[in-house]
Tab-separated table of C-alpha atoms (C1' of nucleotides) in Angstrom:
chain	number	residue	atom	x	y	z
A	211	MET	CA	-0.459	-14.649	-27.893
A	212	GLN	CA	2.811	-14.401	-26.238
A	213	THR	CA	5.599	-14.222	-28.714
A	214	GLN	CA	8.498	-16.488	-28.149
A	215	SER	CA	11.869	-15.185	-27.414
A	216	ARG	CA	14.526	-16.438	-29.687
A	217	PRO	CA	18.214	-16.102	-29.124
A	218	ILE	CA	20.204	-14.129	-31.563
A	219	VAL	CA	23.894	-13.967	-32.021
A	220	ASN	CA	24.734	-10.360	-31.649
A	221	ALA	CA	26.765	-9.095	-34.516
A	222	ASN	CA	29.637	-8.529	-32.189
A	223	GLY	CA	28.759	-11.266	-29.781
A	224	GLY	CA	28.171	-8.652	-27.203
A	225	ALA	CA	25.515	-10.268	-25.122
A	226	ALA	CA	25.556	-13.642	-23.522
A	227	THR	CA	21.832	-14.043	-23.660
A	228	CYS	CA	20.005	-12.130	-26.297
A	229	PHE	CA	16.487	-12.539	-27.425
A	230	GLU	CA	14.334	-11.143	-30.075
A	231	SER	CA	10.773	-11.728	-30.941
A	232	ALA	CA	10.201	-14.551	-33.319
A	233	ALA	CA	7.377	-16.434	-34.809
A	234	GLU	CA	6.347	-19.499	-32.973
A	235	GLY	CA	7.716	-22.903	-33.890
A	236	ASP	CA	11.155	-23.317	-35.287
A	237	GLU	CA	11.882	-26.282	-33.049
A	238	GLN	CA	14.893	-27.330	-35.049
A	239	TYR	CA	16.364	-23.940	-34.607
A	240	TYR	CA	16.042	-24.179	-30.832
A	241	GLU	CA	17.462	-27.662	-30.772
A	242	ALA	CA	20.488	-26.557	-32.731
A	243	VAL	CA	21.064	-23.624	-30.422
A	244	VAL	CA	20.711	-25.758	-27.314
A	245	ARG	CA	23.087	-28.283	-28.791
A	246	GLU	CA	25.707	-25.625	-29.401
A	247	LEU	CA	25.215	-24.177	-25.945
A	248	ALA	CA	25.651	-27.598	-24.381
A	249	ARG	CA	28.807	-28.058	-26.381
A	250	GLY	CA	30.065	-24.696	-25.165
A	251	GLN	CA	29.356	-25.616	-21.582
A	252	GLU	CA	31.153	-28.890	-21.973
A	253	LEU	CA	34.204	-27.224	-23.469
A	254	THR	CA	34.159	-24.635	-20.737
A	255	GLY	CA	34.449	-27.394	-18.189
A	256	GLU	CA	37.428	-28.862	-19.973
A	257	LEU	CA	39.012	-25.458	-20.330
A	258	GLN	CA	38.441	-24.760	-16.677
A	259	ALA	CA	40.296	-27.901	-15.647
A	260	GLU	CA	43.145	-27.063	-17.967
A	261	VAL	CA	43.451	-23.409	-17.004
A	262	LEU	CA	43.281	-24.107	-13.301
A	263	ARG	CA	45.972	-26.706	-13.674
A	264	VAL	CA	48.240	-24.213	-15.429
A	265	LEU	CA	47.505	-21.364	-13.064
A	266	ARG	CA	47.699	-23.399	-9.887
A	267	GLY	CA	49.403	-21.472	-7.133
A	268	GLN	CA	49.253	-18.160	-8.988
A	269	GLY	CA	47.002	-16.505	-6.485
A	270	GLN	CA	44.850	-13.787	-7.961
A	271	SER	CA	45.200	-14.935	-11.534
A	272	GLU	CA	43.977	-18.360	-10.534
A	273	ALA	CA	41.078	-16.913	-8.594
A	274	THR	CA	40.156	-14.581	-11.434
A	275	ALA	CA	40.258	-17.325	-14.030
A	276	ALA	CA	38.241	-19.622	-11.790
A	277	PHE	CA	35.617	-16.978	-11.234
A	278	ILE	CA	35.329	-16.096	-14.898
A	279	LEU	CA	35.077	-19.669	-16.041
A	280	ARG	CA	32.471	-20.357	-13.411
A	281	GLU	CA	30.461	-17.432	-14.703
A	282	VAL	CA	30.838	-18.526	-18.307
A	283	SER	CA	29.650	-21.973	-17.376
A	284	ARG	CA	26.748	-20.504	-15.487
A	285	ALA	CA	25.855	-18.309	-18.458
A	286	PHE	CA	25.695	-21.371	-20.663
A	287	ALA	CA	23.469	-23.081	-18.128
A	288	VAL	CA	21.153	-20.082	-18.076
A	289	CYS	CA	20.937	-20.011	-21.843
A	290	ILE	CA	20.260	-23.717	-22.071
A	291	SER	CA	17.631	-23.494	-19.419
A	292	ILE	CA	15.909	-20.619	-21.146
A	293	MET	CA	16.033	-22.309	-24.499
A	294	GLY	CA	14.825	-25.561	-23.056
A	295	GLY	CA	11.624	-23.981	-21.816
A	296	SER	CA	10.769	-22.490	-25.139
A	297	SER	CA	7.087	-22.220	-24.401
A	298	SER	CA	7.641	-19.826	-21.562
A	299	PRO	CA	11.205	-18.670	-21.308
A	300	ALA	CA	10.497	-16.256	-18.505
A	301	ALA	CA	9.093	-18.948	-16.314
A	302	THR	CA	12.065	-21.190	-16.567
A	303	SER	CA	14.928	-20.995	-14.194
A	304	PRO	CA	18.520	-21.822	-14.828
A	305	ALA	CA	20.615	-24.407	-13.123
A	306	ASP	CA	21.297	-22.241	-10.136
A	307	GLY	CA	17.928	-20.585	-10.225
A	308	THR	CA	19.152	-17.104	-10.864
A	309	LEU	CA	16.396	-16.037	-13.162
A	310	PRO	CA	13.559	-14.653	-11.135
A	311	ALA	CA	9.949	-15.489	-11.549
A	312	ALA	CA	9.635	-11.788	-12.068
A	313	SER	CA	7.548	-11.938	-15.161
A	314	GLY	CA	5.857	-14.974	-13.823
A	315	ALA	CA	3.159	-12.762	-12.458
A	316	GLY	CA	1.575	-12.934	-15.840
A	317	ALA	CA	4.471	-11.881	-18.056
A	318	ARG	CA	2.331	-8.938	-18.936
A	319	ARG	CA	3.538	-7.002	-21.869
A	320	ALA	CA	3.330	-3.327	-21.265
A	321	LYS	CA	4.152	-0.394	-23.491
A	322	ASP	CA	7.036	-1.895	-25.371
A	323	ASP	CA	5.953	-1.015	-28.882
A	324	GLY	CA	6.753	-4.565	-29.854
A	325	VAL	CA	10.396	-3.668	-29.608
A	326	PRO	CA	12.697	-6.675	-29.408
A	327	ARG	CA	14.158	-6.979	-25.960
A	328	LYS	CA	17.541	-8.331	-25.126
A	329	ARG	CA	17.866	-9.992	-21.762
A	330	THR	CA	21.169	-10.435	-20.056
A	331	VAL	CA	22.126	-11.796	-16.687
A	332	THR	CA	25.277	-10.146	-15.491
A	333	PRO	CA	27.087	-9.297	-12.271
A	334	SER	CA	27.886	-5.868	-13.654
A	335	PRO	CA	24.779	-4.342	-15.173
A	336	TYR	CA	26.178	-0.839	-15.187
A	337	SER	CA	29.406	-1.332	-17.048
A	338	ASP	CA	28.071	-1.868	-20.526
A	339	GLY	CA	29.807	1.144	-21.947
A	340	TYR	CA	26.824	3.417	-22.212
A	341	GLN	CA	25.790	6.321	-20.163
A	342	TRP	CA	22.416	5.698	-18.607
A	343	ARG	CA	20.088	7.932	-16.733
A	344	LYS	CA	17.653	6.589	-14.255
A	345	TYR	CA	14.105	7.728	-14.709
A	346	GLY	CA	12.151	5.410	-12.513
A	347	GLN	CA	12.079	2.603	-10.054
A	348	LYS	CA	9.267	0.216	-9.431
A	349	ARG	CA	8.606	-2.616	-7.103
A	350	ILE	CA	7.539	-5.589	-9.144
A	351	ILE	CA	4.997	-7.978	-7.791
A	352	GLY	CA	6.499	-11.268	-6.761
A	353	THR	CA	10.047	-10.013	-6.706
A	354	LYS	CA	12.244	-9.163	-3.809
A	355	PHE	CA	14.093	-6.262	-5.360
A	356	PRO	CA	12.739	-3.227	-7.168
A	357	ARG	CA	13.274	-2.803	-10.874
A	358	CYS	CA	15.150	0.262	-12.003
A	359	TYR	CA	14.431	1.956	-15.291
A	360	TYR	CA	17.157	3.665	-17.255
A	361	ARG	CA	17.250	5.448	-20.544
A	362	CYS	CA	20.175	6.592	-22.607
A	363	GLY	CA	21.913	9.662	-21.275
A	364	TYR	CA	21.567	11.156	-24.729
A	365	HIS	CA	17.831	10.647	-24.771
A	366	ARG	CA	17.209	14.348	-24.965
A	367	GLU	CA	20.214	15.614	-26.866
A	368	ARG	CA	20.096	13.043	-29.634
A	369	GLY	CA	16.737	11.514	-29.241
A	370	CYS	CA	18.224	8.135	-28.452
A	371	ARG	CA	15.428	5.837	-27.384
A	372	ALA	CA	17.577	3.166	-25.824
A	373	THR	CA	16.305	1.961	-22.478
A	374	LYS	CA	17.242	-0.693	-20.036
A	375	GLN	CA	15.779	-2.211	-16.934
A	376	VAL	CA	17.948	-3.543	-14.170
A	377	GLN	CA	16.712	-5.884	-11.519
A	378	GLU	CA	18.716	-7.775	-8.965
A	379	GLU	CA	18.190	-11.480	-9.075
A	380	GLN	CA	16.185	-12.958	-6.276
A	381	HIS	CA	18.713	-15.485	-5.188
A	382	SER	CA	22.133	-14.325	-5.960
A	383	ASN	CA	24.807	-16.955	-5.718
A	384	ALA	CA	25.656	-17.548	-2.129
A	385	GLY	CA	29.005	-15.958	-1.528
A	386	GLY	CA	29.292	-15.025	-5.160
A	387	PRO	CA	28.695	-11.727	-6.872
A	388	ARG	CA	25.216	-10.352	-7.088
A	389	MET	CA	23.554	-11.112	-10.347
A	390	TYR	CA	21.293	-8.739	-12.193
A	391	LEU	CA	18.776	-9.289	-14.903
A	392	VAL	CA	19.183	-6.552	-17.483
A	393	ILE	CA	16.578	-6.019	-20.151
A	394	TYR	CA	17.496	-3.721	-23.002
A	395	GLY	CA	14.804	-1.948	-24.922
A	396	HIS	CA	15.340	0.181	-27.987
A	397	GLU	CA	18.638	0.244	-29.830
A	398	HIS	CA	21.043	3.069	-29.274
A	399	THR	CA	20.948	5.688	-31.968
A	400	CYS	CA	23.119	8.203	-30.183
A	401	HIS	CA	26.414	6.797	-31.414
A	402	ARG	CA	25.212	6.756	-34.979
A	403	ALA	CA	24.351	10.384	-34.909
A	404	SER	CA	27.722	11.177	-33.526
A	405	PRO	CA	30.013	8.201	-33.447
A	406	THR	CA	32.546	7.525	-30.788
A	407	ALA	CA	34.119	10.919	-30.748
A	408	ALA	CA	31.214	12.491	-29.020
A	409	VAL	CA	31.167	9.796	-26.436
A	410	GLU	CA	34.791	9.077	-25.838
A	411	PRO	CA	36.937	11.463	-27.799
A	412	ASP	CA	40.284	9.787	-27.268
A	413	VAL	CA	39.240	6.198	-27.796
A	414	ALA	CA	39.056	5.050	-31.363
A	415	ARG	CA	36.624	2.487	-32.584
A	416	SER	CA	38.007	-0.611	-34.211
A	417	PRO	CA	36.684	-2.027	-37.457
A	418	THR	CA	34.589	-4.390	-35.416
A	419	GLY	CA	32.769	-1.540	-33.879
A	420	LEU	CA	34.399	-2.132	-30.564
A	421	LEU	CA	36.635	0.198	-28.729
A	422	ASP	CA	40.203	0.117	-29.804
A	423	PHE	CA	42.154	0.786	-26.680
A	424	SER	CA	45.414	0.524	-28.503
A	425	ALA	CA	44.734	4.012	-29.682
A	426	VAL	CA	45.259	5.345	-26.212
A	427	GLY	CA	47.843	2.943	-24.971
A	428	LEU	CA	45.995	1.458	-22.045
A	429	PRO	CA	42.596	-0.074	-21.830
A	430	ARG	CA	39.915	1.633	-19.938
A	431	GLN	CA	37.072	0.349	-18.013
A	432	GLN	CA	33.977	2.057	-16.902
A	433	GLU	CA	33.165	1.767	-13.289
A	434	GLN	CA	30.145	3.446	-11.831
A	435	GLY	CA	30.196	6.040	-14.505
A	436	GLY	CA	33.836	6.846	-14.025
A	437	VAL	CA	36.708	5.946	-16.244
A	438	VAL	CA	39.694	4.345	-14.636
A	439	GLN	CA	43.098	3.561	-15.968
A	440	LEU	CA	44.162	-0.016	-15.501
A	441	SER	CA	47.518	-0.926	-14.104
A	442	LYS	CA	49.846	-3.252	-15.946
A	443	GLU	CA	48.859	-6.076	-13.682
A	444	GLU	CA	45.188	-5.467	-14.331
A	445	LEU	CA	45.907	-5.281	-18.022
A	446	GLU	CA	47.578	-8.663	-17.867
A	447	GLN	CA	44.557	-10.036	-16.092
A	448	GLN	CA	42.303	-8.703	-18.783
A	449	VAL	CA	44.489	-10.155	-21.502
A	450	LEU	CA	44.158	-13.489	-19.758
A	451	VAL	CA	40.439	-13.035	-19.599
A	452	SER	CA	40.269	-12.056	-23.228
A	453	SER	CA	42.259	-15.105	-24.216
A	454	LEU	CA	39.761	-17.292	-22.475
A	455	ALA	CA	36.944	-15.385	-24.088
A	456	CYS	CA	38.465	-15.895	-27.515
A	457	VAL	CA	38.782	-19.609	-26.962
A	458	LEU	CA	35.206	-19.791	-25.814
A	459	GLN	CA	33.979	-17.715	-28.678
A	460	GLY	CA	35.790	-19.830	-31.189
A	461	SER	CA	35.012	-18.592	-34.645
A	462	GLN	CA	32.148	-16.488	-33.462
A	463	CYS	CA	34.181	-13.326	-33.253
A	464	TYR	CA	31.917	-11.537	-35.612
A	465	SER	CA	32.543	-8.085	-36.759
A	466	GLY	CA	29.888	-5.510	-37.077
A	467	GLY	CA	28.619	-2.448	-35.378
A	468	GLY	CA	25.946	-3.559	-33.021
A	469	SER	CA	24.774	-1.382	-30.220
A	470	GLN	CA	25.639	-3.606	-27.346
A	471	GLU	CA	29.301	-2.997	-27.223
A	472	GLY	CA	28.940	0.693	-27.010
A	473	SER	CA	31.748	2.908	-26.056
A	474	SER	CA	33.354	3.837	-22.876
A	475	SER	CA	31.305	6.278	-21.056
A	476	GLN	CA	32.429	9.732	-20.494
A	477	GLY	CA	30.119	11.427	-18.243
A	478	ARG	CA	30.557	13.038	-14.973
A	479	THR	CA	28.219	10.715	-13.291
A	480	GLY	CA	27.262	7.794	-15.407
A	481	ALA	CA	24.376	5.681	-14.331
A	482	GLY	CA	24.773	4.807	-10.760
A	483	GLU	CA	22.496	2.200	-9.418
A	484	ASP	CA	19.942	3.219	-6.912
A	485	GLY	CA	21.069	6.733	-6.752
A	486	GLY	CA	24.691	5.884	-7.031
A	487	SER	CA	24.763	4.428	-3.601
A	488	ALA	CA	25.633	1.005	-4.876
A	489	PRO	CA	29.007	-0.300	-3.848
A	490	ALA	CA	31.717	-0.101	-6.440
A	491	VAL	CA	32.004	-3.264	-8.435
A	492	PRO	CA	35.370	-4.970	-8.087
A	493	VAL	CA	37.402	-5.204	-11.238
A	494	GLU	CA	36.912	-8.911	-11.502
A	495	THR	CA	33.206	-8.861	-11.010
A	496	SER	CA	32.691	-5.962	-13.315
A	497	LEU	CA	33.910	-7.986	-16.220
A	498	ASP	CA	30.906	-9.276	-17.966
A	499	VAL	CA	30.856	-10.861	-21.359
A	500	MET	CA	30.556	-7.542	-23.108
A	501	ASP	CA	33.660	-6.352	-21.367
A	502	TYR	CA	35.534	-9.357	-22.616
A	503	TYR	CA	34.934	-8.252	-26.124
A	504	ASP	CA	36.356	-4.871	-25.482
A	505	VAL	CA	39.507	-6.425	-24.188
A	506	THR	CA	39.623	-9.068	-26.869
A	507	ASP	CA	39.762	-6.351	-29.428
A	508	THR	CA	43.075	-5.179	-28.134
A	509	LEU	CA	44.808	-8.419	-28.941
B	248	DT	C1'	22.715	27.112	-10.271
B	249	DT	C1'	22.612	22.953	-12.647
B	250	DC	C1'	21.786	18.317	-13.109
B	251	DA	C1'	20.813	13.542	-11.567
B	252	DT	C1'	17.997	10.826	-8.616
B	253	DT	C1'	13.869	9.789	-5.999
B	254	DT	C1'	9.194	8.812	-5.666
B	255	DG	C1'	4.255	9.229	-6.023
B	256	DA	C1'	0.899	9.727	-9.638
B	257	DC	C1'	-0.778	8.722	-13.970
B	258	DC	C1'	-1.434	6.002	-18.243
B	259	DA	C1'	-2.227	2.046	-20.899
B	260	DG	C1'	-2.162	-2.944	-21.812
B	261	DA	C1'	-3.871	-7.409	-20.356
C	224	DT	C1'	-9.027	-4.008	-11.954
C	225	DC	C1'	-4.306	-5.026	-11.691
C	226	DT	C1'	0.246	-4.236	-12.963
C	227	DG	C1'	4.239	-2.504	-15.509
C	228	DG	C1'	6.157	1.531	-17.596
C	229	DT	C1'	6.645	6.494	-17.774
C	230	DC	C1'	6.132	11.231	-16.239
C	231	DA	C1'	7.270	15.085	-13.581
C	232	DA	C1'	7.712	17.646	-9.256
C	233	DA	C1'	10.582	17.487	-5.235
C	234	DT	C1'	14.958	16.761	-3.368
C	235	DG	C1'	19.848	16.464	-2.886
C	236	DA	C1'	24.572	16.738	-4.446
C	237	DA	C1'	28.295	18.943	-6.850
DNA sequence: TTCATTTGACCAGA
DNA sequence: TCTGGTCAAATGAA
């Protein structure tokens, strides 16, 4: 009855862990994906050793690189874990147990119209480039934190049906950043109706569908709905990050105009978590995989 | 005054 | 009947 979730490679590689409904079976497909994920994790470990050796003694750069590589490695572990438990992806937990047993309470499928859902575990659920508006919050049985419901800020104006749910992981890494499970619903249609310009007038979109920061000189990064200019030092950090991302992505730097990458948000408020009372996410921790792509595009 | 968030109620699927 | 998802009135902030 329950449809299996099957990973997809986003056209732009935007999400670390994406799933779409698929027919049951396809074991070979899963095996191949798990094999590639394992390979990625292995290479990440090697890269980590190499990068840390090169950056030794370089303070913040070293710390940033270490953090990012740790997260990349963790993301691979999560993916592998999810893929490994193909019969019930939601019930599996990754190496560090960050995926909650949230849907374990029956994994009941509510009013989702059979819409494919993309699941992502990220420390920065709010900086995905879109403007979200919170429309509900619900305490989910068997989970410690409430689940917040967001829909696209252009839901009314442009009839965009995109939604996302954000839920803090039950056991965030001790001492590490808080991790959030983000589930995306419908695709964004707002940027198709009125591409980029309406969302971020002075940021051009590259052929890949990603933001082309070169058009405005400096990269931008959304933070709690605001747009901040990055200093040269921060830019260098992001270039470093993007380099790592490129290595990890290998040849999978696909082009294409998916919805994940989105555009920088404009917006006076953006989608603040829990009424905007959430603490601002540090630059380092707000860099999730999707952000890497934005930066990568500037190279 | 406008708009976003909060929160209890309602609806529908399992 | 239970639970997740959505609605909409109330509330607060800018």
